[in-house]
């Protein structure tokens, strides 16, 4: 792909910094606005869709962190319903992680895999008794003959005007030649389109042997696939979710248990370019070539390139930018986040531009998200920004003065190490004596996730309007930076006034 004028400018900006061995983070830069290009349509809302990994699409570039105070099933469900993604942490035993993932997968039922079927020679009376006994509150059934072959559909419409209960189902049902049906290969979205086209509220799935193997209901599919729906779903119409795994001893056993309930895996480590992680990536890709594997965390371009060569389907960047992280202070390592993301982005562009980067950690102000994307991130992972919502794990803490909080602690904090032995593996530590690399904190309670995400969406769209970028992809390539000083930063916020409201 030919490099745009804007991309060349961005390259120069970072090359100049590199010559000085200087790395920057969010507060060190702002994004440069520009005169609108000829092909820019100001009436077209910016498109926020993107990828978390090669095959995992997102409607919004937001991912909730794989942390025990951020993402379990409630958060992952809420994130996917809004178009984002939750990564369920693995500081829990395999069984519990499987249960959490399963809850997300079962949240929306796009395809009823084992629909209740009824037989064509039953009388209506028999059917009504059956529904009564079983406490069914529905009257839509695929109908089969004595050999269990599909012969038609019975719906509420067939039933409601029939007053003679001695009649058989085959006297009143919709017979085979009038039933719109489909085969098992259809995706949930195509099933939706087919039902829309034929204006049918039920779509039985029939296999080559004429057996009923599923049922789609319009009422379920419209919730998922309506153009106004933000639901982020897979081919089967299930909410998309990711699972964190570590490079410790149990990861293959873990994957075997959870593989049917997750759309992707994230090898989650504080030291993502270590031999442990590389070995794990190789093994996982060998054993599970069809599942996307995102690997992190790193901050150097060379490491991104090597992980891509080995088969990573996505790269997670961020060593120490997180609000609860003390890794940089304790160990002296780490590159400030804007440069870390750009390092990986520019290196991957040489050969692996289809591998997305997730900028993990350090998002403080809403504008930081736009800056992370302009640095090359396809999505951002957030802990603190999301940990205060209703859907994060843990109770709301109420203070006597009426203020409300939620607990938020680092996966490398003492509390995490004490509560979940697994969290030590993220930091390659297994001994009793460990180096603490994170803190415990409380943060203000924020109510529902939806409200917080709406605020982030509005801010990102507005940023892209100022920058005249139409999509996340364009934003990654064509947005430029200016370096600012402390005076510039001071000028950026409100100043020289007594703030009495916003
Ligand atoms: P934010 O800034 O969104 O960061 O709160 C969340 C990210 O921080 C990472 N993380 C840690 N890093 N010590 C660290 O050095 C820790 O204890 C710790 N816990 C989480 C992680 O990448 C997360 O997504």
Coordinates of C-alpha atoms and ligand atoms in Angstrom, one line a residue:
X1 CA 0.0 0.0 0.0
X2 CA 1.3 3.4 -0.9
X3 CA 2.0 5.6 2.1
X4 CA -0.2 8.7 2.4
X5 CA 1.3 12.2 2.9
X6 CA 0.0 12.2 6.4
X7 CA 1.5 8.8 7.2
X8 CA 4.9 9.9 6.0
X9 CA 4.6 12.9 8.3
X10 CA 3.8 10.7 11.2
X11 CA 6.8 8.5 10.4
X12 CA 9.0 11.5 10.4
X13 CA 7.6 12.7 13.8
X14 CA 8.5 9.4 15.4
X15 CA 11.8 9.0 13.6
X16 CA 12.9 12.4 14.9
X17 CA 12.0 11.3 18.4
X18 CA 13.8 8.0 17.9
X19 CA 17.0 9.9 17.0
X20 CA 16.8 11.5 20.4
X21 CA 15.9 8.2 22.1
X22 CA 12.8 10.0 23.3
X23 CA 9.5 8.2 24.0
X24 CA 6.2 10.0 24.6
X25 CA 2.9 9.3 26.3
X26 CA -0.6 10.7 26.0
X27 CA 0.0 14.0 27.9
X28 CA 3.0 14.7 25.8
X29 CA 1.1 15.1 22.5
X30 CA -2.1 16.4 20.9
X31 CA -3.5 15.5 17.5
X32 CA -3.3 17.9 14.6
X33 CA -6.6 19.0 13.0
X34 CA -6.6 19.6 9.3
X35 CA -8.4 21.4 6.4
X36 CA -11.1 18.9 5.2
X37 CA -10.0 16.8 2.2
X38 CA -12.1 16.8 -1.0
X39 CA -13.6 13.4 -0.4
X40 CA -14.6 14.1 3.2
X41 CA -18.4 14.1 3.9
X42 CA -19.2 16.0 7.1
X43 CA -22.6 14.5 7.2
X44 CA -21.3 10.9 7.4
X45 CA -20.8 9.8 11.0
X46 CA -17.3 8.3 11.7
X47 CA -17.3 4.5 11.5
X48 CA -15.9 3.1 14.7
X49 CA -15.8 -0.6 13.6
X50 CA -12.5 -2.3 13.9
X51 CA -10.7 -5.6 14.7
X52 CA -9.3 -6.9 18.0
X53 CA -7.5 -9.7 16.2
X54 CA -7.3 -10.9 12.6
X55 CA -10.7 -12.5 12.6
X56 CA -12.5 -10.9 15.5
X57 CA -14.4 -7.8 14.6
X58 CA -15.6 -5.1 16.9
X59 CA -18.3 -2.5 16.4
X60 CA -16.6 -0.2 18.9
X61 CA -12.8 -0.2 19.6
X62 CA -13.3 -0.8 23.3
X63 CA -12.1 -3.9 25.3
X64 CA -12.5 -4.5 29.0
X65 CA -9.4 -5.6 30.8
X66 CA -8.7 -9.2 31.8
X67 CA -8.7 -8.3 35.5
X68 CA -10.6 -9.8 38.5
X69 CA -12.1 -6.4 39.3
X70 CA -13.1 -5.6 35.7
X71 CA -14.2 -8.5 33.6
X72 CA -16.3 -11.5 34.4
X73 CA -19.5 -12.6 32.7
X74 CA -21.7 -9.5 33.5
X75 CA -19.1 -7.1 32.1
X76 CA -18.4 -9.3 29.1
X77 CA -22.1 -9.5 28.3
X78 CA -22.6 -5.7 28.7
X79 CA -19.5 -5.0 26.6
X80 CA -20.6 -7.3 23.7
X81 CA -24.1 -5.9 23.8
X82 CA -22.7 -2.4 23.2
X83 CA -20.4 -3.6 20.4
X84 CA -17.2 -4.0 22.3
X85 CA -15.5 -7.0 23.9
X86 CA -14.7 -8.4 27.3
X87 CA -11.8 -10.6 28.1
X88 CA -12.6 -12.9 31.1
X89 CA -9.6 -13.0 33.4
X90 CA -8.0 -16.3 34.3
X91 CA -7.1 -15.6 38.0
X92 CA -9.7 -18.3 38.7
X93 CA -9.8 -22.1 38.3
X94 CA -10.6 -23.6 35.0
X95 CA -14.1 -24.6 36.0
X96 CA -15.1 -21.1 37.1
X97 CA -13.7 -19.5 33.9
X98 CA -15.6 -22.0 31.8
X99 CA -18.8 -21.1 33.7
X100 CA -18.2 -17.4 33.2
X101 CA -17.6 -17.8 29.5
X102 CA -20.6 -20.1 29.2
X103 CA -22.9 -17.5 30.7
X104 CA -21.9 -15.0 28.0
X105 CA -22.4 -17.6 25.3
X106 CA -25.9 -18.5 26.5
X107 CA -27.0 -14.9 27.0
X108 CA -28.7 -14.6 23.6
X109 CA -30.2 -17.6 22.0
X110 CA -30.1 -17.0 18.3
X111 CA -30.5 -20.6 17.2
X112 CA -32.6 -23.0 19.4
X113 CA -30.5 -26.1 18.9
X114 CA -33.0 -28.6 20.3
X115 CA -36.4 -27.2 19.7
X116 CA -39.4 -29.0 21.2
X117 CA -41.1 -30.9 18.4
X118 CA -44.6 -32.3 18.3
X119 CA -46.2 -35.2 16.4
X120 CA -48.7 -34.6 13.6
X121 CA -51.2 -37.2 14.9
X122 CA -51.6 -35.6 18.3
X123 CA -55.0 -34.0 18.9
X124 CA -55.1 -30.3 19.9
X125 CA -56.4 -31.3 23.3
X126 CA -53.3 -33.6 23.7
X127 CA -51.0 -30.8 22.7
X128 CA -52.6 -28.2 25.1
X129 CA -52.3 -30.7 28.0
X130 CA -48.7 -31.3 27.1
X131 CA -47.9 -27.5 27.1
X132 CA -49.7 -27.2 30.4
X133 CA -47.8 -30.1 32.0
X134 CA -44.5 -28.7 30.8
X135 CA -45.4 -25.1 31.7
X136 CA -44.6 -24.0 28.1
X137 CA -45.6 -20.4 27.5
X138 CA -45.2 -20.8 23.7
X139 CA -47.2 -22.6 21.0
X140 CA -44.7 -22.7 18.1
X141 CA -43.4 -26.1 17.2
X142 CA -41.9 -28.0 14.3
X143 CA -44.1 -30.9 13.5
X144 CA -42.8 -34.4 12.7
X145 CA -44.4 -37.7 11.6
X146 CA -44.0 -41.1 13.4
X147 CA -40.5 -41.5 11.8
X148 CA -39.5 -38.1 13.2
X149 CA -39.4 -36.6 9.7
X150 CA -40.2 -32.9 9.4
X151 CA -43.7 -32.4 8.0
X152 CA -44.7 -28.8 8.8
X153 CA -44.9 -26.1 11.4
X154 CA -47.5 -25.4 14.1
X155 CA -47.8 -21.7 15.2
X156 CA -50.0 -19.7 17.4
X157 CA -51.9 -18.5 14.3
X158 CA -52.8 -22.1 13.4
X159 CA -54.1 -22.7 16.9
X160 CA -55.9 -19.6 18.0
X161 CA -58.9 -19.8 15.7
X162 CA -59.4 -23.5 16.0
X163 CA -62.1 -24.3 18.6
X164 CA -62.4 -28.0 18.0
X165 CA -59.9 -29.6 20.2
X166 CA -60.5 -33.1 18.9
X167 CA -58.8 -32.2 15.6
X168 CA -55.3 -33.5 14.9
X169 CA -52.3 -31.2 14.5
X170 CA -52.0 -32.3 10.8
X171 CA -55.5 -30.9 10.2
X172 CA -54.6 -27.4 11.2
X173 CA -50.8 -26.9 10.9
X174 CA -48.8 -25.3 8.0
X175 CA -47.7 -28.2 5.8
X176 CA -44.2 -28.7 4.4
X177 CA -44.8 -27.1 1.0
X178 CA -45.8 -23.8 2.6
X179 CA -43.1 -23.7 5.2
X180 CA -40.0 -21.5 4.7
X181 CA -37.1 -23.6 6.0
X182 CA -33.3 -23.7 5.8
X183 CA -30.3 -26.0 6.1
X184 CA -27.8 -26.2 9.0
X185 CA -25.0 -24.3 7.2
X186 CA -26.8 -20.9 7.4
X187 CA -25.3 -18.2 9.6
X188 CA -27.4 -16.4 12.1
X189 CA -27.3 -13.2 10.1
X190 CA -28.3 -14.9 6.9
X191 CA -31.2 -16.5 8.7
X192 CA -32.3 -13.1 9.9
X193 CA -32.1 -11.7 6.3
X194 CA -34.1 -14.7 5.0
X195 CA -36.8 -14.3 7.6
X196 CA -37.0 -10.6 6.8
X197 CA -37.4 -11.3 3.1
X198 CA -40.1 -13.9 3.6
X199 CA -41.8 -12.1 6.5
X200 CA -41.8 -15.3 8.6
X201 CA -41.6 -15.4 12.4
X202 CA -40.1 -18.9 12.5
X203 CA -37.4 -20.6 10.5
X204 CA -36.9 -24.3 11.1
X205 CA -33.5 -25.8 10.3
X206 CA -33.8 -29.2 8.6
X207 CA -30.9 -31.5 7.7
X208 CA -30.4 -33.7 4.6
X209 CA -32.3 -36.6 6.3
X210 CA -35.3 -34.3 6.8
X211 CA -34.7 -34.1 10.6
X212 CA -35.3 -31.0 12.7
X213 CA -31.9 -29.7 13.9
X214 CA -32.8 -26.2 15.0
X215 CA -35.2 -23.3 15.0
X216 CA -34.7 -19.6 14.5
X217 CA -37.3 -17.2 15.9
X218 CA -37.7 -13.7 14.5
X219 CA -38.2 -12.2 18.0
X220 CA -34.6 -13.4 19.0
X221 CA -32.9 -12.5 15.7
X222 CA -34.3 -9.0 15.4
X223 CA -32.8 -8.2 18.8
X224 CA -29.4 -9.3 17.6
X225 CA -29.2 -8.3 13.9
X226 CA -31.4 -5.2 13.7
X227 CA -29.4 -2.4 12.1
X228 CA -29.8 -0.4 15.2
X229 CA -28.5 -3.2 17.4
X230 CA -24.9 -2.9 18.6
X231 CA -24.7 -6.6 19.6
X232 CA -21.3 -8.0 18.7
X233 CA -22.0 -11.5 17.8
X234 CA -20.4 -14.5 16.1
X235 CA -21.6 -16.6 13.1
X236 CA -24.0 -18.4 15.5
X237 CA -25.4 -15.2 16.8
X238 CA -23.8 -15.6 20.2
X239 CA -22.2 -12.6 22.0
X240 CA -18.5 -12.5 21.3
X241 CA -16.2 -13.0 24.3
X242 CA -12.5 -13.7 24.9
X243 CA -10.6 -15.7 27.5
X244 CA -7.3 -14.9 29.1
X245 CA -4.8 -17.7 29.5
X246 CA -1.3 -17.6 30.9
X247 CA 1.9 -19.3 29.9
X248 CA 1.9 -21.3 33.1
X249 CA 1.4 -25.0 33.4
X250 CA -2.3 -25.5 32.9
X251 CA -3.0 -23.5 29.8
X252 CA -3.5 -26.5 27.4
X253 CA -5.9 -28.2 29.8
X254 CA -7.7 -24.8 30.3
X255 CA -8.1 -24.3 26.5
X256 CA -9.5 -27.8 26.1
X257 CA -12.2 -27.1 28.6
X258 CA -13.1 -23.5 27.5
X259 CA -12.6 -23.7 23.7
X260 CA -16.3 -24.2 22.9
X261 CA -17.3 -21.1 24.9
X262 CA -14.8 -18.5 23.8
X263 CA -14.2 -16.8 20.4
X264 CA -10.5 -16.0 21.1
X265 CA -7.7 -16.5 23.5
X266 CA -5.4 -13.8 25.0
X267 CA -2.0 -15.0 26.3
X268 CA -1.8 -12.5 29.1
X269 CA 1.6 -11.7 30.6
X270 CA 3.4 -8.7 31.9
X271 CA 6.4 -9.9 29.9
X272 CA 4.9 -10.8 26.5
X273 CA 8.2 -11.3 24.7
X274 CA 9.5 -13.9 27.2
X275 CA 10.4 -17.5 26.2
X276 CA 7.5 -18.7 28.3
X277 CA 5.0 -16.7 26.2
X278 CA 6.6 -17.6 22.9
X279 CA 6.6 -21.3 23.7
X280 CA 3.0 -21.0 24.8
X281 CA 2.0 -19.2 21.6
X282 CA 3.7 -21.9 19.4
X283 CA 2.0 -24.7 21.3
X284 CA -1.4 -23.1 21.3
X285 CA -1.3 -22.3 17.5
X286 CA -0.1 -25.9 16.8
X287 CA -3.0 -27.4 18.8
X288 CA -5.7 -24.9 18.0
X289 CA -4.9 -23.3 14.6
X290 CA -8.5 -22.1 14.1
X291 CA -8.8 -19.9 17.1
X292 CA -7.4 -16.4 17.2
X293 CA -4.7 -15.8 19.7
X294 CA -3.8 -12.3 20.9
X295 CA -0.4 -12.0 22.7
X296 CA 0.9 -9.5 25.1
X297 CA 2.1 -7.3 26.7
X298 CA 5.0 -5.9 24.9
X299 CA 6.3 -2.4 24.0
X300 CA 8.9 -3.0 21.3
X301 CA 8.4 -3.2 17.6
X302 CA 10.9 -6.0 17.1
X303 CA 8.9 -8.2 19.6
X304 CA 5.7 -7.4 17.7
X305 CA 7.3 -8.6 14.5
X306 CA 8.6 -11.8 16.0
X307 CA 5.3 -12.6 17.7
X308 CA 3.5 -12.0 14.3
X309 CA 6.0 -14.3 12.6
X310 CA 5.2 -17.1 15.1
X311 CA 1.5 -16.7 14.4
X312 CA 0.0 -14.2 16.8
X313 CA -3.4 -13.0 15.5
X314 CA -3.2 -9.8 17.5
X315 CA -0.7 -7.9 19.7
X316 CA -1.4 -6.3 23.0
X317 CA 0.8 -3.3 23.9
X318 CA 1.5 -1.8 27.3
X319 CA 4.1 -2.4 29.9
X320 CA 3.4 -0.3 32.9
X321 CA 1.1 2.4 31.7
X322 CA -1.9 1.1 33.7
X323 CA -3.4 3.2 36.5
X324 CA -2.7 0.5 39.1
X325 CA 0.6 -0.6 37.7
X326 CA 3.9 -0.1 39.5
X327 CA 6.0 -2.3 37.2
X328 CA 7.9 0.6 35.8
X329 CA 8.7 2.0 39.2
X330 CA 9.7 -1.3 40.8
X331 CA 11.8 -2.5 37.8
X332 CA 12.7 0.6 35.8
X333 CA 11.4 -0.9 32.6
X334 CA 8.8 0.2 30.1
X335 CA 8.2 2.6 27.2
X336 CA 5.6 5.4 27.5
X337 CA 2.5 4.2 25.8
X338 CA 2.2 6.4 22.7
X339 CA 5.7 5.5 21.5
X340 CA 5.2 1.8 22.6
X341 CA 2.0 1.6 20.4
X342 CA 3.7 3.4 17.5
X343 CA 6.8 1.2 17.7
X344 CA 4.7 -1.9 17.3
X345 CA 2.4 -0.4 14.6
X346 CA 5.3 0.8 12.4
X347 CA 7.2 -2.5 12.6
X348 CA 4.1 -4.6 11.9
X349 CA 3.3 -2.4 8.9
X350 CA 6.5 -3.7 7.2
X351 CA 5.0 -7.2 6.7
X352 CA 2.0 -7.8 8.9
X353 CA -0.3 -4.8 8.6
X354 CA -3.4 -7.1 9.0
X355 CA -2.4 -7.9 12.6
X356 CA -4.3 -5.5 14.9
X357 CA -2.8 -3.9 17.9
X358 CA -4.6 -3.3 21.2
X359 CA -3.3 -0.5 23.3
X360 CA -3.7 -1.8 26.8
X361 CA -3.6 0.5 29.8
X362 CA -3.1 4.2 30.7
X363 CA -6.3 5.6 29.2
X364 CA -7.1 8.4 31.6
X365 CA -9.0 11.1 29.7
X366 CA -11.4 10.3 26.9
X367 CA -9.1 12.1 24.4
X368 CA -6.4 9.5 25.2
X369 CA -8.4 6.9 23.2
X370 CA -8.2 8.9 20.0
X371 CA -4.5 9.4 20.6
X372 CA -3.9 5.7 21.2
X373 CA -5.7 5.0 17.9
X374 CA -3.7 7.7 16.1
X375 CA -0.5 6.0 17.4
X376 CA -1.6 2.8 15.6
X377 CA -3.9 0.9 18.0
X378 CA -7.0 -0.7 16.4
X379 CA -8.6 -1.0 19.9
X380 CA -7.9 0.0 23.4
X381 CA -8.2 -2.1 26.5
X382 CA -9.3 -0.4 29.7
X383 CA -9.3 -1.2 33.4
X384 CA -9.9 1.9 35.5
X385 CA -12.2 3.6 33.1
X386 CA -14.6 0.6 33.3
X387 CA -14.0 -0.9 36.7
X388 CA -16.4 1.6 38.4
X389 CA -19.5 0.4 36.6
X390 CA -22.4 -1.7 37.8
X391 CA -21.4 -4.7 35.6
X392 CA -17.8 -5.1 37.0
X393 CA -17.3 -7.8 39.6
X394 CA -17.6 -6.8 43.3
X395 CA -20.0 -4.8 45.4
X396 CA -20.6 -1.1 45.5
X397 CA -18.9 0.4 48.7
X398 CA -21.0 3.1 50.3
X399 CA -19.4 5.7 52.5
X400 CA -21.2 7.6 55.4
X401 CA -21.1 10.8 53.3
X402 CA -23.2 9.1 50.6
X403 CA -20.4 8.7 48.1
X404 CA -20.1 5.3 46.4
X405 CA -17.1 3.4 45.2
X406 CA -15.9 0.1 43.7
X407 CA -12.7 -1.7 44.4
X408 CA -10.1 -1.8 41.7
X409 CA -6.8 -3.6 42.2
X410 CA -3.8 -4.6 40.0
X411 CA -3.4 -8.2 39.0
X412 CA 0.2 -7.8 40.3
X413 CA -1.0 -6.3 43.7
X414 CA -0.6 -8.1 47.0
X415 CA -4.3 -8.6 47.2
X416 CA -4.5 -10.3 43.8
X417 CA -1.5 -12.5 44.6
X418 CA -3.1 -13.5 47.9
X419 CA -6.6 -14.1 46.4
X420 CA -5.7 -15.8 43.2
X421 CA -2.5 -17.9 43.0
X422 CA -2.9 -17.8 39.2
X423 CA -2.3 -14.1 39.0
X424 CA 1.3 -14.6 39.9
X425 CA 1.9 -16.4 36.6
X426 CA 1.1 -13.2 34.7
X427 CA 4.3 -11.8 36.4
X428 CA 6.3 -15.0 36.0
X429 CA 6.4 -15.4 39.7
X430 CA 5.5 -18.6 41.6
X431 CA 7.5 -18.3 44.8
X432 CA 6.1 -17.2 48.2
X433 CA 8.3 -14.2 48.2
X434 CA 7.1 -12.1 45.3
X435 CA 7.7 -8.6 43.9
X436 CA 4.5 -6.6 44.1
X437 CA 3.9 -4.8 40.8
X438 CA 0.5 -3.2 41.4
X439 CA -1.7 -1.4 43.9
X440 CA -5.1 -1.7 45.5
X441 CA -7.5 1.2 45.0
X442 CA -11.1 2.3 45.1
X443 CA -12.7 4.4 42.4
X444 CA -16.0 6.2 42.2
X445 CA -19.0 4.2 41.3
X446 CA -20.3 5.1 37.8
X447 CA -23.6 3.4 37.3
X448 CA -24.3 1.4 34.1
X449 CA -21.6 0.6 31.6
X450 CA -23.8 1.8 28.7
X451 CA -23.7 5.4 30.0
X452 CA -19.9 5.3 30.3
X453 CA -19.4 3.8 26.8
X454 CA -21.8 6.4 25.3
X455 CA -19.5 9.1 26.6
X456 CA -16.5 7.4 25.1
X457 CA -18.2 7.0 21.8
X458 CA -19.3 10.6 21.6
X459 CA -15.8 11.9 22.4
X460 CA -14.1 9.6 19.9
X461 CA -16.5 10.5 17.1
X462 CA -16.1 14.2 17.9
X463 CA -12.3 13.8 17.8
X464 CA -12.5 12.1 14.4
X465 CA -14.7 14.9 13.1
X466 CA -12.1 17.5 14.1
X467 CA -9.4 15.3 12.4
X468 CA -11.6 14.5 9.4
X469 CA -11.0 10.8 9.6
X470 CA -13.8 8.5 8.5
X471 CA -12.8 5.2 10.0
X472 CA -10.6 3.7 12.7
X473 CA -8.3 2.4 9.9
X474 CA -7.9 5.9 8.4
X475 CA -7.4 7.4 11.8
X476 CA -4.5 5.0 12.5
X477 CA -2.7 6.0 9.4
X478 CA -3.6 9.6 8.6
X479 CA -3.6 11.4 11.9
X480 CA -0.7 13.5 13.0
X481 CA 0.8 14.5 16.2
X482 CA 2.3 17.6 17.7
X483 CA 4.6 17.4 20.7
X484 CA 3.4 19.7 23.6
X485 CA 5.1 21.1 26.7
X486 CA 3.8 21.4 30.2
X487 CA 2.5 24.8 29.4
X488 CA 0.6 23.3 26.5
X489 CA -0.8 20.7 28.8
X490 CA -1.9 23.3 31.3
X491 CA -3.6 25.3 28.6
X492 CA -5.4 22.1 27.4
X493 CA -7.6 21.7 30.5
X494 CA -9.8 24.4 32.1
X495 CA -7.6 27.0 33.7
X496 CA -7.7 30.4 35.5
X497 CA -11.3 30.0 36.5
X498 CA -13.1 28.6 39.6
X499 CA -15.0 25.7 38.1
X500 CA -18.5 25.5 39.4
X501 CA -19.9 23.0 36.9
X502 CA -19.5 21.3 33.6
Ligands
LIG1 P1 -5.8 0.9 33.2 O1 -4.9 2.1 33.1 O2 -6.8 0.9 32.2 O3 -4.8 -0.3 33.0 O4 -6.3 0.8 34.6 C1 -5.3 -1.7 32.9 C2 -4.2 -2.6 32.5 O5 -3.1 -2.6 33.4 C3 -2.4 -3.9 33.4 N1 -2.3 -4.4 34.7 C4 -1.2 -4.3 35.5 N2 0.0 -3.9 35.3 N3 0.7 -4.3 37.5 C5 1.0 -3.9 36.2 O6 2.1 -3.5 36.0 C6 -0.6 -4.7 37.8 O7 -0.8 -5.1 39.0 C7 -1.6 -4.8 36.8 N4 -2.8 -5.2 36.8 C8 -3.3 -4.9 35.5 C9 -3.2 -4.8 32.5 O8 -2.6 -4.8 31.2 C10 -4.6 -4.0 32.4 O9 -5.3 -4.3 31.2

